PDB file of C-alpha atoms and ligand atoms in Angstrom:
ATOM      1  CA  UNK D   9      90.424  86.954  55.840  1.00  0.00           C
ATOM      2  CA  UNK D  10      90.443  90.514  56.238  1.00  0.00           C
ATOM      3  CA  UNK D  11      90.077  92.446  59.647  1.00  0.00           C
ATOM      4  CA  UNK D  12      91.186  96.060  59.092  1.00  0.00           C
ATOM      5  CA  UNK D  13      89.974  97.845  62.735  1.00  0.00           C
ATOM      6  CA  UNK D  14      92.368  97.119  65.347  1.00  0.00           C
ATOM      7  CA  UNK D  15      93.853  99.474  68.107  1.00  0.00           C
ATOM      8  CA  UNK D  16      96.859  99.816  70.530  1.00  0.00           C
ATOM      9  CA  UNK D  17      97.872 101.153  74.066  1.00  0.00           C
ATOM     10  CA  UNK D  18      98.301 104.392  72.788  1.00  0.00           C
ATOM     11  CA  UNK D  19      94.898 104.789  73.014  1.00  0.00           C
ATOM     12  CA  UNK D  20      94.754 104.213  76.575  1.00  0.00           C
ATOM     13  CA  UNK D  21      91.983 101.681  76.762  1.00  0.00           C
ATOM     14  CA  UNK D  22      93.430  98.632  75.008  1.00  0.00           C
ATOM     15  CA  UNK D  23      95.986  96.068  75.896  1.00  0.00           C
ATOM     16  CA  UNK D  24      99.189  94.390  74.412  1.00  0.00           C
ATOM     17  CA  UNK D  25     101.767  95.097  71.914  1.00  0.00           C
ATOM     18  CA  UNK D  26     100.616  95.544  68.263  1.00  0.00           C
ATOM     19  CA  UNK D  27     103.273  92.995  67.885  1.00  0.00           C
ATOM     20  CA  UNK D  28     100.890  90.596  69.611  1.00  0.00           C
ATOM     21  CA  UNK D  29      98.162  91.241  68.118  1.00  0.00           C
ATOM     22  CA  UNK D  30      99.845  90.831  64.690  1.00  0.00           C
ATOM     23  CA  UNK D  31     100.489  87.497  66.247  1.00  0.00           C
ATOM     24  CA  UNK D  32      97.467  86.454  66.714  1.00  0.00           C
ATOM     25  CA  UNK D  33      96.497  87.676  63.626  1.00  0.00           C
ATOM     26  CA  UNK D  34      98.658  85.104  61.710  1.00  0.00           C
ATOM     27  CA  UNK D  35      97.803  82.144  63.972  1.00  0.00           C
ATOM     28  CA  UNK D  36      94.388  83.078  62.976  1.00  0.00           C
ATOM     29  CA  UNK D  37      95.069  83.076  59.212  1.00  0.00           C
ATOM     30  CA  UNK D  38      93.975  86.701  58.656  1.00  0.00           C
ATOM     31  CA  UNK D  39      96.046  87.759  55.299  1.00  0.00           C
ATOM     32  CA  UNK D  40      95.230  91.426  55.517  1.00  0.00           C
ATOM     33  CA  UNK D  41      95.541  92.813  58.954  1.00  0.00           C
ATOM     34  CA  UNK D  42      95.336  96.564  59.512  1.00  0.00           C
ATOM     35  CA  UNK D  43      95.729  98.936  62.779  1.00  0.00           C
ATOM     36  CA  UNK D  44      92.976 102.045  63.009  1.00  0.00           C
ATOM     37  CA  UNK D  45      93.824 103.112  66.307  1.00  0.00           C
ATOM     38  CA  UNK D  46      91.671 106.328  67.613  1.00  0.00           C
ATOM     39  CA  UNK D  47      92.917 109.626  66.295  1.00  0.00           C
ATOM     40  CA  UNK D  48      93.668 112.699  68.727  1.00  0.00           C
ATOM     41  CA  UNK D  49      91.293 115.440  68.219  1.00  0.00           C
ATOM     42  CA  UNK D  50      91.093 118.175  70.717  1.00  0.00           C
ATOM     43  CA  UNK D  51      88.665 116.483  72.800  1.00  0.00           C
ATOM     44  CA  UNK D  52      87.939 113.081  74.450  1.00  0.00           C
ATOM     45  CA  UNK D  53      91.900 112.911  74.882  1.00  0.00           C
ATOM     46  CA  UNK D  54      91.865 110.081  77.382  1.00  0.00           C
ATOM     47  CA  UNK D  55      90.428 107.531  75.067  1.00  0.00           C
ATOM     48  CA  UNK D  56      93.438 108.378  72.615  1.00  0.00           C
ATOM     49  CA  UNK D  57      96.761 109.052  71.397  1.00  0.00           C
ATOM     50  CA  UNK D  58      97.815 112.921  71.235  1.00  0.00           C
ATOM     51  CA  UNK D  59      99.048 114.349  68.227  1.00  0.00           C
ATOM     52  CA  UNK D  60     103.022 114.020  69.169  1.00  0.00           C
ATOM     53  CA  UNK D  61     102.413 109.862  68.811  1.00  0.00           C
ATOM     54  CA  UNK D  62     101.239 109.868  65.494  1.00  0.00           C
ATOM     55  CA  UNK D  63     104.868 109.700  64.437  1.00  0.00           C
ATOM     56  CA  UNK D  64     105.475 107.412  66.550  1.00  0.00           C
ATOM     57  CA  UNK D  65     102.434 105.276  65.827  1.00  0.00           C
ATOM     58  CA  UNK D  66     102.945 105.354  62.328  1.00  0.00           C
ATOM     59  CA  UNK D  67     106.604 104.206  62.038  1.00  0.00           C
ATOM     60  CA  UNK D  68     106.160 101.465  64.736  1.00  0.00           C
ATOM     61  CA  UNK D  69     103.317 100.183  62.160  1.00  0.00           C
ATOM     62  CA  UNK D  70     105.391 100.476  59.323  1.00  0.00           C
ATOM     63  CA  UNK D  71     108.378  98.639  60.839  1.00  0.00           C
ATOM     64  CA  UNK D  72     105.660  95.599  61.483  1.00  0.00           C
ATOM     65  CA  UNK D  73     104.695  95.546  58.211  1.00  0.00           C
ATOM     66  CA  UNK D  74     108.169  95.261  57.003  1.00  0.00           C
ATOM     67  CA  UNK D  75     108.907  92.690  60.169  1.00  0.00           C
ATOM     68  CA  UNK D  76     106.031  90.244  58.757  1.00  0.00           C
ATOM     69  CA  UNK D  77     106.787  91.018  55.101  1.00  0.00           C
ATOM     70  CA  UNK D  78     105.098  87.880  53.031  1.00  0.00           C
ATOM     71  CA  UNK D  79     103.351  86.246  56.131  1.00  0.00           C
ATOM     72  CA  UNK D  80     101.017  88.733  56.373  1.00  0.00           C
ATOM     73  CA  UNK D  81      99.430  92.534  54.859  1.00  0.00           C
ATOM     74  CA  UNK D  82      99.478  94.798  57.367  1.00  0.00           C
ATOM     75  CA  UNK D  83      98.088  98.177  56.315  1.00  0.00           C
ATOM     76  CA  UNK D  84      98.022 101.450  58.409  1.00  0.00           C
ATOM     77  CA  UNK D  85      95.207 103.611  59.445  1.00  0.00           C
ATOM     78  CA  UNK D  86      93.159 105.418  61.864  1.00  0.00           C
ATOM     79  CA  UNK D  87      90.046 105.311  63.189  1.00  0.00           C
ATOM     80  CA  UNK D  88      88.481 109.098  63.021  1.00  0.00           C
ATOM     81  CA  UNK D  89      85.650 110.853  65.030  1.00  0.00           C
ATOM     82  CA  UNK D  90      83.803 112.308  62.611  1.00  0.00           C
ATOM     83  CA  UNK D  91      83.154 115.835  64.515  1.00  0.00           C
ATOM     84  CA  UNK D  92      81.940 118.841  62.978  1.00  0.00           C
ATOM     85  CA  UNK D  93      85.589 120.029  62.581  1.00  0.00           C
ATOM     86  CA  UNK D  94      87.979 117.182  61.649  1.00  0.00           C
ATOM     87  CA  UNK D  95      91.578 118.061  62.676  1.00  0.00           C
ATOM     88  CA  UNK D  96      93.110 118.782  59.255  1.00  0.00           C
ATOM     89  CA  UNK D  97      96.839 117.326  61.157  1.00  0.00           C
ATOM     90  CA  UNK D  98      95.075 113.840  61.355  1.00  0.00           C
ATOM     91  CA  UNK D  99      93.490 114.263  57.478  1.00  0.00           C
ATOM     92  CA  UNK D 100      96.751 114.830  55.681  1.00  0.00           C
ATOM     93  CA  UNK D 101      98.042 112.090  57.266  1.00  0.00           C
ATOM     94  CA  UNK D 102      99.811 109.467  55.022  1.00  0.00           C
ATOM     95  CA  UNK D 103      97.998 106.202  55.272  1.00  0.00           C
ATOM     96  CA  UNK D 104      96.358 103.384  53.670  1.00  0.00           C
ATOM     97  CA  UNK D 105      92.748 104.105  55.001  1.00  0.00           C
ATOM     98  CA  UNK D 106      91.026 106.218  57.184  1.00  0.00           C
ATOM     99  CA  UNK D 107      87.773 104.769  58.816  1.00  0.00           C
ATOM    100  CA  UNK D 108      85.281 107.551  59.723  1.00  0.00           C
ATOM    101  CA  UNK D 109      83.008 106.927  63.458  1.00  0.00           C
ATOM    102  CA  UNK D 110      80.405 108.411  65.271  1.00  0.00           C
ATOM    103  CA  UNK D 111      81.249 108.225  69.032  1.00  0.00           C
ATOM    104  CA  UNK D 112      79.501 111.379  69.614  1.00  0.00           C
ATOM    105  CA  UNK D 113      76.258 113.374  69.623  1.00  0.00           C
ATOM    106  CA  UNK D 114      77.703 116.580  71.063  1.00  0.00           C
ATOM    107  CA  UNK D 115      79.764 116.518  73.570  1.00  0.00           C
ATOM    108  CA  UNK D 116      77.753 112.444  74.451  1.00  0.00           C
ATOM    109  CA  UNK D 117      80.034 110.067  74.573  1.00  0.00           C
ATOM    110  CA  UNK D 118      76.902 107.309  73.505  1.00  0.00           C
ATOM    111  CA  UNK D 119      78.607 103.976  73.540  1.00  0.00           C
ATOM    112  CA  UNK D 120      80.823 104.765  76.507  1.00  0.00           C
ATOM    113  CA  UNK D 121      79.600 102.874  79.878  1.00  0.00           C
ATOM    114  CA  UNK D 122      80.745 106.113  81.681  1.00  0.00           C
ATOM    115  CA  UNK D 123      77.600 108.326  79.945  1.00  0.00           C
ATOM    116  CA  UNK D 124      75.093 105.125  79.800  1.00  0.00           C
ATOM    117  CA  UNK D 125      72.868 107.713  82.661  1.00  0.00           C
ATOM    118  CA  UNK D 126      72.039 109.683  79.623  1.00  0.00           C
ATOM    119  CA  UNK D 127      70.141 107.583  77.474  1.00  0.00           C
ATOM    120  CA  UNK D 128      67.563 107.831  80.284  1.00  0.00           C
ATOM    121  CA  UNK D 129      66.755 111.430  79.637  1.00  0.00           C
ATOM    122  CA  UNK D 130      66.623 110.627  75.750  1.00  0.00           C
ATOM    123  CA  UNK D 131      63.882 109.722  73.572  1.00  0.00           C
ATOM    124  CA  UNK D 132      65.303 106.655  71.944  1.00  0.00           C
ATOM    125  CA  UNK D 133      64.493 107.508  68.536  1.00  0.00           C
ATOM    126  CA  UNK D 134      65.770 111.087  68.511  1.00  0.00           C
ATOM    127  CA  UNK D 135      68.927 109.463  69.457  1.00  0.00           C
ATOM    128  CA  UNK D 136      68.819 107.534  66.431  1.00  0.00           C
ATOM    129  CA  UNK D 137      67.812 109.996  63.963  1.00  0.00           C
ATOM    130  CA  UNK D 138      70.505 111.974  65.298  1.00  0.00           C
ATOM    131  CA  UNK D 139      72.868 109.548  65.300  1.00  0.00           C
ATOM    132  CA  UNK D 140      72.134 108.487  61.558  1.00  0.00           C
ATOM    133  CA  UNK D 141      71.839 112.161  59.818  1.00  0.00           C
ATOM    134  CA  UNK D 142      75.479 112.268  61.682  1.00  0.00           C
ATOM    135  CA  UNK D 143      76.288 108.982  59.552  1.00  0.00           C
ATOM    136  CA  UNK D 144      74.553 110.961  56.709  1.00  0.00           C
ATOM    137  CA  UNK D 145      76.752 114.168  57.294  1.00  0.00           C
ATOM    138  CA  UNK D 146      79.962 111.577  57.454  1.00  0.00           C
ATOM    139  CA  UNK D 147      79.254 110.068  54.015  1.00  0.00           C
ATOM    140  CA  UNK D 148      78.710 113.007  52.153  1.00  0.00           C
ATOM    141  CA  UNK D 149      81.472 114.958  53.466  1.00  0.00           C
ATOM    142  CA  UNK D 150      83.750 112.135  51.696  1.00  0.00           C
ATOM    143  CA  UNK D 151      86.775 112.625  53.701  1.00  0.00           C
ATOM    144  CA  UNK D 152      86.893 109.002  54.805  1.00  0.00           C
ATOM    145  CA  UNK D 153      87.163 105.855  53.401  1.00  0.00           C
ATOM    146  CA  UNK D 154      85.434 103.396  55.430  1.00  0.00           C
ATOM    147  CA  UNK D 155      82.263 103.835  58.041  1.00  0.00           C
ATOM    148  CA  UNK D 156      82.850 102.192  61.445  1.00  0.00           C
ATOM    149  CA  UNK D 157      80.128 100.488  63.166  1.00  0.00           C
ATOM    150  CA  UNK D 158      77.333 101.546  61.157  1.00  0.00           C
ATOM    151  CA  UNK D 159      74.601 100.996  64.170  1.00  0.00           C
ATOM    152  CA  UNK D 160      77.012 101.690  66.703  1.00  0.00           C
ATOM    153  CA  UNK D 161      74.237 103.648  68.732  1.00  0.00           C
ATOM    154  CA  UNK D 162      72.565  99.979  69.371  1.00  0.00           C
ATOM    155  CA  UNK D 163      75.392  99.539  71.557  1.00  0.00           C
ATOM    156  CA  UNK D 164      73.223  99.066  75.024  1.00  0.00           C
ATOM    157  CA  UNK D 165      70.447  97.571  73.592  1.00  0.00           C
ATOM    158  CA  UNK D 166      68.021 100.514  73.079  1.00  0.00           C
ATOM    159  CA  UNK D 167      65.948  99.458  70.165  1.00  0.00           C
ATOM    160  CA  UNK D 168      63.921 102.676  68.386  1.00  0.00           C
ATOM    161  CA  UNK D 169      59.882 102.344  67.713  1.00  0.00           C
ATOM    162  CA  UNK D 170      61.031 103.342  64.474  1.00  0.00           C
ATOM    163  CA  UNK D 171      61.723 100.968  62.114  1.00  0.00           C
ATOM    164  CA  UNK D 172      65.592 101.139  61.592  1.00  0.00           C
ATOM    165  CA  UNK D 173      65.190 100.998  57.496  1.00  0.00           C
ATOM    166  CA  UNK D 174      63.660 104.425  57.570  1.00  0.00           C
ATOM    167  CA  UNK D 175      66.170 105.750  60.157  1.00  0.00           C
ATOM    168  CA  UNK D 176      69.381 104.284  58.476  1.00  0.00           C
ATOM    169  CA  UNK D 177      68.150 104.702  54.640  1.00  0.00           C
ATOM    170  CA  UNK D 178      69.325 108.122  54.239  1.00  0.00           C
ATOM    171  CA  UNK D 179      72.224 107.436  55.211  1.00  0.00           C
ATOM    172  CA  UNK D 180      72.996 104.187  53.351  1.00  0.00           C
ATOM    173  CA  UNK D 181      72.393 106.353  50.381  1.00  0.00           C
ATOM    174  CA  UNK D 182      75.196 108.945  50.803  1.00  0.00           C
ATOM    175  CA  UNK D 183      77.398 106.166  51.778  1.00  0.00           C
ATOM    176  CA  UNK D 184      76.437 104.432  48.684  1.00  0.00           C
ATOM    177  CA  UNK D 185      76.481 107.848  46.629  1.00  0.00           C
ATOM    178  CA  UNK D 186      80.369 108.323  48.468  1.00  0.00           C
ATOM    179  CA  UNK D 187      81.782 105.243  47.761  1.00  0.00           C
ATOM    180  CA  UNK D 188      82.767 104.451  51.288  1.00  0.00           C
ATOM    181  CA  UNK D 189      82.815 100.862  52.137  1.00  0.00           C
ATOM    182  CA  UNK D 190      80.863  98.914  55.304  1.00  0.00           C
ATOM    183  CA  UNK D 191      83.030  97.025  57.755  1.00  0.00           C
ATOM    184  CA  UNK D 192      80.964  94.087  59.366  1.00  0.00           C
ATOM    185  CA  UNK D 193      82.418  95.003  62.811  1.00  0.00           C
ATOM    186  CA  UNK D 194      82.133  91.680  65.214  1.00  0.00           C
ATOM    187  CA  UNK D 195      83.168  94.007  68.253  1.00  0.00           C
ATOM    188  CA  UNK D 196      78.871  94.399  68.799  1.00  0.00           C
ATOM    189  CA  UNK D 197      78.970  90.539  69.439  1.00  0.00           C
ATOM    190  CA  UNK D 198      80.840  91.506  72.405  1.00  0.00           C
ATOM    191  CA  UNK D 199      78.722  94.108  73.571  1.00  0.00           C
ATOM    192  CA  UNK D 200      75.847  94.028  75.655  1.00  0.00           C
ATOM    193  CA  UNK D 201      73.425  94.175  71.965  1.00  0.00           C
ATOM    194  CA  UNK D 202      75.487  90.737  71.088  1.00  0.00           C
ATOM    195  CA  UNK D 203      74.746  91.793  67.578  1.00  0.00           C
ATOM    196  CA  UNK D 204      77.233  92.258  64.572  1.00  0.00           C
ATOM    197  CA  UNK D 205      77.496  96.283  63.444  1.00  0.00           C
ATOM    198  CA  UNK D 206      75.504  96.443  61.150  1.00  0.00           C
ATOM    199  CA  UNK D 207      72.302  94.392  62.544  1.00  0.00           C
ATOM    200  CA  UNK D 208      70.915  92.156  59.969  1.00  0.00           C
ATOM    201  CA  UNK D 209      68.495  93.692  59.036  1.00  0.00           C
ATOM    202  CA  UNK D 210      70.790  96.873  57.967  1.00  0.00           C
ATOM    203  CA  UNK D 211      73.186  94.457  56.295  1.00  0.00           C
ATOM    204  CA  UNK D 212      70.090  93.120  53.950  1.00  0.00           C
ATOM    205  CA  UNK D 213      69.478  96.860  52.946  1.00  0.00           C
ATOM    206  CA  UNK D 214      73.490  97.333  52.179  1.00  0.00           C
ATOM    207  CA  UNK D 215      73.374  94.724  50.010  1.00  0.00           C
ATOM    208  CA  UNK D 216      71.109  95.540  48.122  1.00  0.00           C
ATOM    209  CA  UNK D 217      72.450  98.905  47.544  1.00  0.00           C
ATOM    210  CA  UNK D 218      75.421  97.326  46.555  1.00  0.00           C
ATOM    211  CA  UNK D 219      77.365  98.935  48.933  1.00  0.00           C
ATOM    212  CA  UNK D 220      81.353  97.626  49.337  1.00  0.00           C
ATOM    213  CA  UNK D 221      81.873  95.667  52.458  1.00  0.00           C
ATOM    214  CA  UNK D 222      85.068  94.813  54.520  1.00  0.00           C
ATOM    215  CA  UNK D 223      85.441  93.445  57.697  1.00  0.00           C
ATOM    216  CA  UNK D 224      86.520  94.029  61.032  1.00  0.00           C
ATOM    217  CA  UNK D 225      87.323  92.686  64.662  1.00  0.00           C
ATOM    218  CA  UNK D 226      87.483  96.552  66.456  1.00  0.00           C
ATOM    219  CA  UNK D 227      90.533  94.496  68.599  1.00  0.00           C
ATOM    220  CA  UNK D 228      91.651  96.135  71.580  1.00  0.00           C
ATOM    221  CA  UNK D 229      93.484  93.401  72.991  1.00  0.00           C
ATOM    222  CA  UNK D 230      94.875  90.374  71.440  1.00  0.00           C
ATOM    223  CA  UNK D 231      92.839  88.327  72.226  1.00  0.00           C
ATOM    224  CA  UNK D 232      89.758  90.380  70.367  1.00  0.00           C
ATOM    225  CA  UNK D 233      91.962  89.803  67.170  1.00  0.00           C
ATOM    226  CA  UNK D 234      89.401  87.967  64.415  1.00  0.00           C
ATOM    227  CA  UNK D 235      86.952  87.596  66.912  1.00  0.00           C
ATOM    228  CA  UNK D 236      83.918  85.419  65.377  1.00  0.00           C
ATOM    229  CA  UNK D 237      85.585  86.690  62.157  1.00  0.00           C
ATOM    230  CA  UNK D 238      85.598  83.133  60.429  1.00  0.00           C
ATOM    231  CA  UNK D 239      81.623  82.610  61.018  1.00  0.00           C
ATOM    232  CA  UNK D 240      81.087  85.814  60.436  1.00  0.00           C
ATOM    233  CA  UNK D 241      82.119  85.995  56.356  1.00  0.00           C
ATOM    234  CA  UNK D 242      80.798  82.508  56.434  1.00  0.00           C
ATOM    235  CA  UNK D 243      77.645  84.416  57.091  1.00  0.00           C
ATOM    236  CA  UNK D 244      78.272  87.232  54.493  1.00  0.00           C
ATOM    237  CA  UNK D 245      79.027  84.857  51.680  1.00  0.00           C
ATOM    238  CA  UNK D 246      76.004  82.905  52.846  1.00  0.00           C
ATOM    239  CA  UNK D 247      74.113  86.421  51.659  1.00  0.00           C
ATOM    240  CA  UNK D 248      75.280  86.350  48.719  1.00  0.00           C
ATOM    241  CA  UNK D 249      78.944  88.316  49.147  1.00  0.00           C
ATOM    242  CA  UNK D 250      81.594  87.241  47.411  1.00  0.00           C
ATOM    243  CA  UNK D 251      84.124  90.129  47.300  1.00  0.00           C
ATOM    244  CA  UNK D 252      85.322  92.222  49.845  1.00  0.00           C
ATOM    245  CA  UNK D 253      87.384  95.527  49.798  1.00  0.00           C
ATOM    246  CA  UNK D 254      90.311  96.981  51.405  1.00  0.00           C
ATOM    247  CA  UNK D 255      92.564 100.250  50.764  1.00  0.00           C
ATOM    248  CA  UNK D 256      96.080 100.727  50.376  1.00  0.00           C
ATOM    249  CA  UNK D 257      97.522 104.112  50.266  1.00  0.00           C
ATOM    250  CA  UNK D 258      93.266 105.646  50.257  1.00  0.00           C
ATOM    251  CA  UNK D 259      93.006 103.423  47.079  1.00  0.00           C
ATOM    252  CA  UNK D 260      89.987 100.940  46.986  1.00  0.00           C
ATOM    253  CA  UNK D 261      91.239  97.253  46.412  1.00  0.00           C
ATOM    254  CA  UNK D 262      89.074  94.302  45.806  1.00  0.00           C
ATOM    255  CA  UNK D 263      89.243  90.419  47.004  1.00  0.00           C
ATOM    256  CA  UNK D 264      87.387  87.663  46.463  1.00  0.00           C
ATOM    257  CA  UNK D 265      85.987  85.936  49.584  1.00  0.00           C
TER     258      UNK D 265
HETATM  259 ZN1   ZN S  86      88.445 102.098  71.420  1.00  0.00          ZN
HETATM  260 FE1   FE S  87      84.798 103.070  67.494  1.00  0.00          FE
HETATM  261 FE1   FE S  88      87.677 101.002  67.213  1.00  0.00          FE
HETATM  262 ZN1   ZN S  89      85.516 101.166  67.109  1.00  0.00          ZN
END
């Protein structure tokens, strides 16, 4: 079991240690466990860590990984806002993988309860479209290695008239086109959609393309750790996966499921 999308307190919004989620993470037999908390960027900064923790982030990771040497992988990474300007001091940072997210359509915070007012004064399938040419823009721009939460913007529920294979198939392409890799993200199952990221119906079309997939809890407590994980490559293999990907050091390994 993989599950490479997992934050800490530095963040601000997510409790316990990383050493208890790492925990967890054994008891629940992952084998390849990696942290991707939220990256500072000059904006948003209450949701994350600033840039003076990244050292500290960083080493307290790598001291884990040493810590749990041969019970379990733990790899190091960061999960990125994919803005029109992505801080260079986060890019050149030395990790294993760096998973690229839409969060926001301008200054929007979409997914975040805070902002849900918003969607009231948007047509729902401009936020889409918007949402995936962002996805689109992410891809091409290749500077990350995995996309988190593909259909993140389902987050509430709002479902577009539009059918979501012509909304999302642009931007499967580039992805495809990039080389990035999928996670199957279970933290939608916890979310008032109670859908995995992507829905099924995107995870049909991302097979097909042939698109690499790994997978992912989005923990931001403990508890969260491999949430529904088991069921959910169950699932995948059940389409017709049987390898999975994960990066060390921004190189693309692959594992048979
Ligand atoms: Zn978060
Ligand atoms: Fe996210
Ligand atoms: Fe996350
Ligand atoms: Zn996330």
């Amino acid at each position: 079991m993989i599950d490479l999308h997992n934050h800490t307190p530095l963040c601000n919004h997510a409790d316990g240690t990383p050493d208890e989620f790492i925990k967890k993470a054994i008891e629940k037999s992952i084998k390849i466990y990696g942290f991707a908390d939220h990256a500072p960027m000059e904006f948003d900064y209450e949701y994350r860590m600033g840039f003076e923790d990244m050292d500290r982030y960083e080493e307290e990771i790598k001291k884990l990984k040493e810590k749990y040497k041969g019970k379990i992988e733990i790899l190091l990474g960061y999960e990125v806002d994919f803005t029109p300007v992505v801080d260079k001091r986060v890019l050149e940072r030395n990790v294993d993988y760096l998973i690229g997210s839409v969060h926001f359509l301008d200054n929007w915070g979409f997914d975040n309860p805070e902002f849900i007012k918003e969607w009231d004064k948007r047509d729902v399938d401009d936020v889409y479209r918007e949402y995936f040419s962002k996805i689109e823009k992410m891809a091409s721009s290749k500077l990350f290695d995995i996309v988190g939460h593909i259909d993140l913007v389902k987050v509430f529920g709002h479902k577009p008239k539009t059918d979501i294979k012509d909304l999302a198939k642009d931007a499967l392409k580039a992805i495809k086109k990039s080389g990035m890799a999928i996670e199957i993200n279970t933290a939608g199952l916890r979310k008032p959609v109670k859908e995995l990221y992507p829905s099924n119906e995107l995870l049909e079309m991302i097979l097909n393309e042939g698109i690499d997939i790994t997978f992912s809890s989005d923990a931001h407590s403990p508890e969260q750790v491999g949430y529904k994980l088991k069921e959910t490559i169950e699932k995948l293999k059940n389409m017709g996966l049987n390898e999975a990907v994960y990066f060390k050091n921004r190189e693309k390994h692959k594992i048979k499921i």
